[in-house]
Amino acid sequence: MSPDRRTAVAAGSLFLLTEAAAIAGAILYRPLLGAADGRLAQGADTRALLGALCEVVLVVAVAGTGAALFPVLRRHGEGLALGYAFGRLLEAAVIALGIVAVLTLVTLRRDAGAAGADAALVAVHDWTFLLGPNIALGLNTVLLAYIAYRARLVPRFIAVLGLVGGPLICASAVAVMFGAYAQLSVAGAAAALPVFAWELALAGRLIVRGFGPGSAAASRADGDAAVAAIAVKG
């Protein structure tokens, strides 16, 4: 297996892991955020802790996609590749802040009685959920989809999904910010669907087929440049 093929499989697997961890985490800890009067149902704290662990896996996987794809993306523009890698790190950092809010909420509700602090922590989580897995994700999606489209790293229809989905989820986050509708709503879910489809399609393509011809062409160009540089020095 070539280095590019290994990179494609690793990156595709990490994208699938981000989806699985995000969905599992939300299912497990969401009941904690809406607990009435700060009271936890039986086993809710354990489920929330398991959800937080899923979110930790999500943080690692999000940062990992940026690191895994960097060697390939840099052939098509080092600035864009660095922007994507650091953008994914920023997204992971915001998600991590949300995890801290959830874990602190577990502690408070175990001890009971801090309703004001409860509400504040739920608000912190909701804002990090809006800024990380919505706005930062949308911007990162546009950047990666643009590179993939321009460099022919994946079929064009997959890249177009990202180019459409990224701005759409950002626009939806702004709408939520100004109170047009709730984060968890039919409109919010509809706006997130293209990005979800983009990540699944991208992951499937990378795992099954690897990168498109643009990656190989850039790799050969890098090799030719290296040989030419050695010849000149010689």
Steps between C-alpha positions, in 0.01 A plus 500: 500500500643838396543784753214695337273196519579456870432870558167471319391200709610668824324828417182324384491290816543812716212674321276199569616503862405869536146425385459195726649672807296820451170313466571263791617783725194716433260210563669417830543843659207700355251389772731658758464844340123495529467341844206661680585702813856377483395148596675208337310189398638163607828439318492837318838603640662176379352545153621860495853391592493240223378772264788722607744216422347475153555874462866455599530244220334757272758764595788264420341393170427859391858609567622177340331571166693824467830331584434197278408705192774762536774315302265464201336843522830686524587393143212717386579802715683500831306800630165332434625174652616680815171689514306174493723332761477794742128544426439142608706559814286805580183296444634228733589758767149649498346151529735429792370810678148364460611169653633685807160671538322162486736342755462798735124472465517134604687599817256779586192287447642215703538746789167672412386851567695733266226591253667823383829326432309221324340743258832671434674173419219390268536835323880453470444157348239629256726783381798269454272261309404791274853635449686168470295231320313766299697817413855360526392176335335695217811709433726193511264317264514781245880513516549125456230474233660788306841330503343165408305657212792701363754218531260219394567304818146358493221495238357845443150415630646411840695826517188693398314348797759659727496832314122516543479350849771713663339840434156356572587379849677831573192693389281275715724566802465876448122457476502310830721769653240765421209287620345399167463141621647263760828314455323166522213548257380378162655802328832450681509130413418572135784754479744245643408219259728607208807513729407162646466359147831662398694342786347156443559517123855629550579229755358225278692623196832526688469157659380316188679681217752741654585840357426600142754556219584850621684360800717268291585778255609729782703221657684438172562873462649512850723204415617656176579826680699313763700311235568827316618666819738212574633512143569874527683454830699215349 
